Amino acid sequence: MSSNTNASNLSLPISAKLGEYNYNAWKYEMQAALMQKGLWLVISGEEEAPTDKTSDEYRDWCHQDMQGAGLIYNLVEPIIHPLICDDISSGLSMWDTLKSHYQQDNAASRF
């Protein structure tokens, strides 16, 4: 593995950055890292943004979403960046984009 794919310097349980062929392994490691950082509920969409955009809760939610976006962006290979650059300020959007691009929800993907 080349040094540019090594993610161990980020102190997270990620063995390699997301490349073109390792999404299934990467997504579980990334989920664990986001859980470790307390960001998973926002990134997964389980915790929705508060409706009052002037509230401290909304500001906290946005901060968690942006932290998640930064982690996700830094833990994918540069070749993947164009896929998620439109969503760079939202970890939730980035996660959903990667999921829809790499994960196939059909029987053929299980073989």
Coordinates of N, CA, C and O in Angstrom, one line a residue:
M1 N 0.9 -1.2 0.0 CA 0.0 0.0 0.0 C 0.9 1.2 0.0 O 1.8 1.3 0.8
S2 N 0.6 2.2 -0.8 CA 1.4 3.4 -0.9 C 1.1 4.3 0.3 O 0.0 4.2 0.9
S3 N 2.0 5.2 0.6 CA 1.8 6.1 1.7 C 0.6 7.0 1.6 O 0.0 7.4 2.6
N4 N 0.2 7.4 0.4 CA -0.9 8.3 0.2 C -2.3 7.6 0.5 O -3.3 8.2 0.7
T5 N -2.3 6.3 0.6 CA -3.6 5.6 0.9 C -3.6 5.2 2.4 O -4.6 4.7 2.9
N6 N -2.5 5.4 3.1 CA -2.5 5.0 4.5 C -3.2 6.1 5.3 O -2.9 7.3 5.3
A7 N -4.2 5.7 6.1 CA -5.0 6.6 6.9 C -4.7 6.6 8.3 O -5.3 7.2 9.1
S8 N -3.7 5.8 8.7 CA -3.4 5.6 10.1 C -2.9 6.9 10.8 O -3.0 7.1 12.0
N9 N -2.4 7.9 10.1 CA -1.9 9.1 10.7 C -3.1 10.0 11.2 O -2.8 11.0 11.8
L10 N -4.3 9.6 10.9 CA -5.4 10.4 11.4 C -6.0 9.9 12.7 O -7.0 10.4 13.1
S11 N -5.4 8.9 13.3 CA -5.8 8.4 14.6 C -7.2 7.9 14.6 O -8.0 8.0 15.5
L12 N -7.6 7.3 13.4 CA -8.9 6.7 13.3 C -8.8 5.3 12.8 O -7.8 4.9 12.2
P13 N -9.7 4.4 13.1 CA -9.6 3.0 12.7 C -9.9 2.8 11.2 O -10.8 2.0 10.8
I14 N -9.2 3.5 10.4 CA -9.4 3.4 8.9 C -8.1 2.8 8.3 O -7.1 3.4 8.5
S15 N -8.2 1.7 7.7 CA -7.0 1.0 7.2 C -6.5 1.7 5.9 O -5.4 1.6 5.5
A16 N -7.5 2.2 5.1 CA -7.1 2.8 3.8 C -8.2 3.8 3.4 O -9.4 3.6 3.8
K17 N -7.8 4.7 2.6 CA -8.8 5.7 2.1 C -9.7 5.0 1.1 O -9.3 4.0 0.5
L18 N -10.8 5.5 0.8 CA -11.8 5.0 -0.2 C -11.1 5.2 -1.5 O -10.8 6.3 -1.9
G19 N -11.0 4.1 -2.2 CA -10.6 4.0 -3.6 C -11.7 3.6 -4.5 O -12.9 3.5 -4.0
E20 N -11.4 3.2 -5.7 CA -12.5 2.7 -6.6 C -13.1 1.4 -6.3 O -14.2 1.0 -6.7
Y21 N -12.3 0.5 -5.5 CA -12.7 -0.8 -5.3 C -12.9 -1.3 -3.9 O -13.1 -2.5 -3.7
N22 N -12.8 -0.4 -2.9 CA -12.8 -0.9 -1.5 C -14.0 -0.3 -0.7 O -13.9 -0.2 0.5
Y23 N -15.1 0.1 -1.4 CA -16.2 0.8 -0.7 C -16.8 -0.1 0.4 O -17.0 0.4 1.5
N24 N -17.0 -1.3 0.1 CA -17.7 -2.2 1.1 C -16.9 -2.3 2.4 O -17.5 -2.3 3.5
A25 N -15.6 -2.4 2.4 CA -14.8 -2.4 3.6 C -14.7 -1.0 4.2 O -14.8 -0.8 5.4
W26 N -14.5 0.0 3.4 CA -14.3 1.4 3.8 C -15.5 1.9 4.6 O -15.4 2.6 5.6
K27 N -16.7 1.6 4.1 CA -17.9 2.2 4.7 C -18.1 1.8 6.1 O -18.5 2.6 6.9
Y28 N -17.7 0.5 6.5 CA -17.8 0.1 7.8 C -16.8 0.7 8.7 O -17.1 1.1 9.9
E29 N -15.6 0.8 8.2 CA -14.5 1.5 9.0 C -14.8 3.0 9.1 O -14.6 3.6 10.2
M30 N -15.4 3.6 8.1 CA -15.7 5.0 8.2 C -16.9 5.2 9.1 O -16.9 6.2 9.9
Q31 N -17.9 4.4 9.1 CA -19.0 4.5 10.1 C -18.5 4.4 11.5 O -18.9 5.1 12.4
A32 N -17.6 3.4 11.7 CA -17.0 3.3 13.1 C -16.2 4.5 13.5 O -16.3 5.0 14.6
A33 N -15.5 5.1 12.6 CA -14.7 6.4 12.9 C -15.7 7.5 13.2 O -15.5 8.3 14.1
L34 N -16.8 7.6 12.4 CA -17.8 8.7 12.6 C -18.5 8.5 14.0 O -18.8 9.4 14.7
M35 N -18.7 7.2 14.3 CA -19.3 6.9 15.6 C -18.4 7.3 16.7 O -18.8 7.9 17.7
Q36 N -17.1 7.0 16.6 CA -16.1 7.3 17.6 C -16.0 8.8 17.8 O -15.8 9.2 18.9
K37 N -16.2 9.6 16.8 CA -16.1 11.0 16.9 C -17.5 11.6 17.3 O -17.6 12.9 17.4
G38 N -18.5 10.8 17.4 CA -19.8 11.3 17.8 C -20.6 12.0 16.7 O -21.4 12.9 16.9
L39 N -20.3 11.6 15.4 CA -20.8 12.3 14.2 C -21.8 11.4 13.4 O -22.5 11.9 12.5
W40 N -21.9 10.2 13.8 CA -22.6 9.2 12.9 C -24.1 9.5 12.8 O -24.7 9.4 11.7
L41 N -24.7 9.9 13.9 CA -26.2 10.2 13.8 C -26.5 11.3 12.8 O -27.5 11.2 12.1
V42 N -25.7 12.3 12.7 CA -25.9 13.4 11.8 C -25.6 12.9 10.4 O -26.4 13.1 9.4
I43 N -24.4 12.2 10.2 CA -24.0 11.8 8.8 C -24.9 10.8 8.2 O -25.2 10.8 7.0
S44 N -25.5 9.9 9.1 CA -26.4 8.9 8.6 C -27.8 9.4 8.3 O -28.6 8.7 7.7
G45 N -28.1 10.6 8.8 CA -29.4 11.1 8.6 C -30.4 10.8 9.7 O -31.5 11.2 9.7
E46 N -29.9 10.0 10.7 CA -30.8 9.6 11.8 C -31.2 10.8 12.7 O -32.2 10.8 13.2
E47 N -30.2 11.8 12.8 CA -30.5 13.0 13.5 C -30.7 14.1 12.5 O -29.7 14.6 11.9
E48 N -31.9 14.6 12.3 CA -32.2 15.6 11.3 C -31.8 17.0 11.8 O -31.8 17.2 13.0
A49 N -31.5 17.9 10.9 CA -31.2 19.3 11.3 C -32.4 19.9 12.0 O -33.6 19.8 11.5
P50 N -32.2 20.6 13.1 CA -33.3 21.3 13.7 C -33.9 22.4 12.7 O -33.2 22.9 11.9
T51 N -35.2 22.6 12.9 CA -35.8 23.5 11.9 C -35.5 25.0 12.2 O -35.5 25.8 11.3
D52 N -35.3 25.3 13.5 CA -34.9 26.7 13.9 C -33.5 27.0 13.6 O -32.6 26.6 14.3
K53 N -33.2 27.6 12.4 CA -31.9 27.9 12.0 C -31.1 28.9 12.8 O -30.0 29.2 12.6
T54 N -31.8 29.5 13.8 CA -31.2 30.5 14.7 C -30.8 29.9 16.0 O -30.2 30.5 16.8
S55 N -31.1 28.6 16.2 CA -30.9 27.9 17.5 C -29.5 27.4 17.6 O -28.8 27.2 16.7
D56 N -29.0 27.3 18.9 CA -27.7 26.7 19.2 C -27.7 25.2 18.7 O -26.7 24.7 18.3
E57 N -28.9 24.5 18.8 CA -28.9 23.1 18.3 C -28.6 23.0 16.8 O -28.0 22.1 16.4
Y58 N -29.2 24.0 16.1 CA -28.9 24.0 14.6 C -27.4 24.2 14.4 O -26.8 23.5 13.5
R59 N -26.9 25.1 15.1 CA -25.4 25.4 14.9 C -24.6 24.2 15.2 O -23.6 23.9 14.5
D60 N -24.9 23.5 16.3 CA -24.2 22.3 16.7 C -24.4 21.2 15.7 O -23.4 20.5 15.3
W61 N -25.6 21.1 15.1 CA -25.8 20.1 14.1 C -25.0 20.4 12.8 O -24.3 19.5 12.3
C62 N -25.0 21.6 12.4 CA -24.1 22.0 11.3 C -22.7 21.8 11.5 O -21.9 21.3 10.6
H63 N -22.2 22.1 12.7 CA -20.8 21.8 13.1 C -20.5 20.4 12.9 O -19.4 20.0 12.4
Q64 N -21.3 19.5 13.4 CA -21.1 18.1 13.3 C -21.1 17.6 11.9 O -20.3 16.8 11.5
D65 N -22.1 18.1 11.1 CA -22.1 17.8 9.7 C -20.9 18.2 9.0 O -20.3 17.4 8.2
M66 N -20.4 19.4 9.2 CA -19.1 19.9 8.6 C -17.9 19.1 9.0 O -17.0 18.8 8.2
Q67 N -17.9 18.7 10.3 CA -16.8 17.8 10.8 C -16.8 16.5 10.1 O -15.7 16.0 9.6
G68 N -18.0 15.9 9.9 CA -18.1 14.7 9.2 C -17.7 14.8 7.7 O -17.0 14.0 7.2
A69 N -18.1 16.0 7.1 CA -17.7 16.2 5.7 C -16.2 16.3 5.6 O -15.6 15.7 4.6
G70 N -15.5 16.9 6.5 CA -14.0 17.0 6.5 C -13.4 15.6 6.6 O -12.4 15.3 5.9
L71 N -13.9 14.8 7.5 CA -13.4 13.5 7.7 C -13.6 12.6 6.4 O -12.6 12.0 5.9
I72 N -14.8 12.7 5.9 CA -15.0 11.9 4.7 C -14.1 12.3 3.5 O -13.5 11.5 2.9
Y73 N -14.1 13.6 3.3 CA -13.3 14.2 2.2 C -11.8 13.7 2.3 O -11.2 13.3 1.4
N74 N -11.3 13.8 3.6 CA -9.9 13.5 3.8 C -9.6 12.0 3.7 O -8.4 11.6 3.7
L75 N -10.6 11.2 3.8 CA -10.5 9.7 3.8 C -10.9 9.0 2.5 O -11.3 7.9 2.5
V76 N -11.0 9.8 1.5 CA -11.2 9.2 0.1 C -10.0 9.7 -0.8 O -9.4 10.7 -0.5
E77 N -9.7 8.8 -1.7 CA -8.6 9.1 -2.6 C -8.9 10.3 -3.5 O -10.1 10.5 -3.8
P78 N -7.9 11.1 -3.9 CA -8.2 12.2 -4.8 C -9.0 11.9 -6.0 O -9.8 12.8 -6.5
I79 N -8.9 10.7 -6.5 CA -9.7 10.4 -7.7 C -11.2 10.4 -7.5 O -12.0 10.6 -8.4
I80 N -11.6 10.3 -6.2 CA -13.0 10.3 -5.8 C -13.5 11.7 -5.5 O -14.7 11.9 -5.6
H81 N -12.6 12.6 -5.3 CA -13.0 14.0 -4.9 C -14.0 14.6 -5.9 O -15.0 15.2 -5.4
P82 N -13.9 14.5 -7.2 CA -14.9 15.1 -8.1 C -16.3 14.6 -7.9 O -17.2 15.4 -8.1
L83 N -16.4 13.4 -7.4 CA -17.7 12.8 -7.2 C -18.4 13.5 -6.0 O -19.7 13.7 -6.0
I84 N -17.7 14.0 -5.0 CA -18.3 14.6 -3.8 C -18.0 16.1 -3.7 O -18.5 16.7 -2.7
C85 N -17.3 16.7 -4.6 CA -17.0 18.1 -4.4 C -18.3 19.0 -4.4 O -18.3 20.0 -3.7
D86 N -19.3 18.6 -5.1 CA -20.6 19.4 -5.0 C -21.2 19.4 -3.7 O -22.0 20.3 -3.3
D87 N -20.9 18.4 -2.9 CA -21.4 18.2 -1.5 C -20.4 18.6 -0.4 O -20.6 18.2 0.7
I88 N -19.4 19.3 -0.7 CA -18.3 19.4 0.2 C -18.6 20.0 1.6 O -18.0 19.7 2.6
S89 N -19.7 20.8 1.7 CA -20.0 21.4 3.0 C -21.0 20.5 3.7 O -21.4 20.9 4.8
S90 N -21.4 19.4 3.2 CA -22.4 18.5 3.9 C -21.9 17.1 4.0 O -21.9 16.4 2.9
G91 N -21.6 16.6 5.1 CA -21.2 15.2 5.3 C -22.3 14.3 5.0 O -22.1 13.2 4.4
L92 N -23.5 14.6 5.4 CA -24.7 13.8 5.0 C -24.8 13.7 3.5 O -25.0 12.5 3.0
S93 N -24.7 14.7 2.8 CA -24.8 14.7 1.3 C -23.7 13.8 0.7 O -23.9 13.1 -0.2
M94 N -22.5 14.0 1.3 CA -21.3 13.3 0.8 C -21.5 11.8 1.0 O -21.3 11.0 0.1
W95 N -22.0 11.4 2.2 CA -22.2 10.0 2.5 C -23.2 9.4 1.6 O -23.1 8.3 1.0
D96 N -24.3 10.1 1.4 CA -25.4 9.7 0.5 C -24.9 9.5 -1.0 O -25.3 8.6 -1.7
T97 N -24.1 10.5 -1.4 CA -23.6 10.4 -2.8 C -22.7 9.2 -3.0 O -22.8 8.4 -3.9
L98 N -21.8 9.0 -2.0 CA -20.9 7.8 -2.1 C -21.7 6.5 -2.0 O -21.5 5.6 -2.8
K99 N -22.7 6.5 -1.1 CA -23.5 5.3 -1.0 C -24.3 5.0 -2.3 O -24.2 3.8 -2.8
S100 N -24.9 6.0 -2.9 CA -25.6 5.7 -4.1 C -24.7 5.4 -5.3 O -25.1 4.6 -6.2
H101 N -23.5 5.9 -5.3 CA -22.6 5.6 -6.4 C -22.0 4.2 -6.3 O -21.8 3.5 -7.3
Y102 N -21.6 3.7 -5.1 CA -20.9 2.5 -4.9 C -21.7 1.3 -4.5 O -21.4 0.2 -4.7
Q103 N -22.8 1.5 -3.8 CA -23.6 0.4 -3.3 C -24.7 0.1 -4.2 O -25.6 0.9 -4.5
Q104 N -24.8 -1.2 -4.6 CA -25.8 -1.6 -5.5 C -26.8 -2.4 -4.6 O -26.4 -3.4 -3.9
D105 N -28.1 -2.0 -4.7 CA -29.1 -2.7 -3.9 C -29.9 -3.7 -4.8 O -31.1 -3.6 -4.9
N106 N -29.1 -4.6 -5.4 CA -29.8 -5.6 -6.2 C -29.2 -7.0 -5.9 O -28.1 -7.1 -5.4
A107 N -29.8 -8.0 -6.3 CA -29.3 -9.4 -6.1 C -28.0 -9.6 -6.8 O -27.2 -10.4 -6.2
A108 N -27.8 -9.1 -7.9 CA -26.5 -9.3 -8.6 C -25.3 -8.8 -7.9 O -24.2 -9.4 -8.0
S109 N -25.4 -7.8 -7.0 CA -24.3 -7.3 -6.3 C -23.9 -8.2 -5.2 O -22.8 -8.0 -4.6
R110 N -24.7 -9.2 -4.8 CA -24.3 -10.1 -3.8 C -23.5 -11.3 -4.2 O -23.1 -12.1 -3.4
F111 N -23.3 -11.4 -5.5 CA -22.6 -12.6 -6.1 C -21.2 -12.2 -6.5 O -20.9 -11.2 -6.9

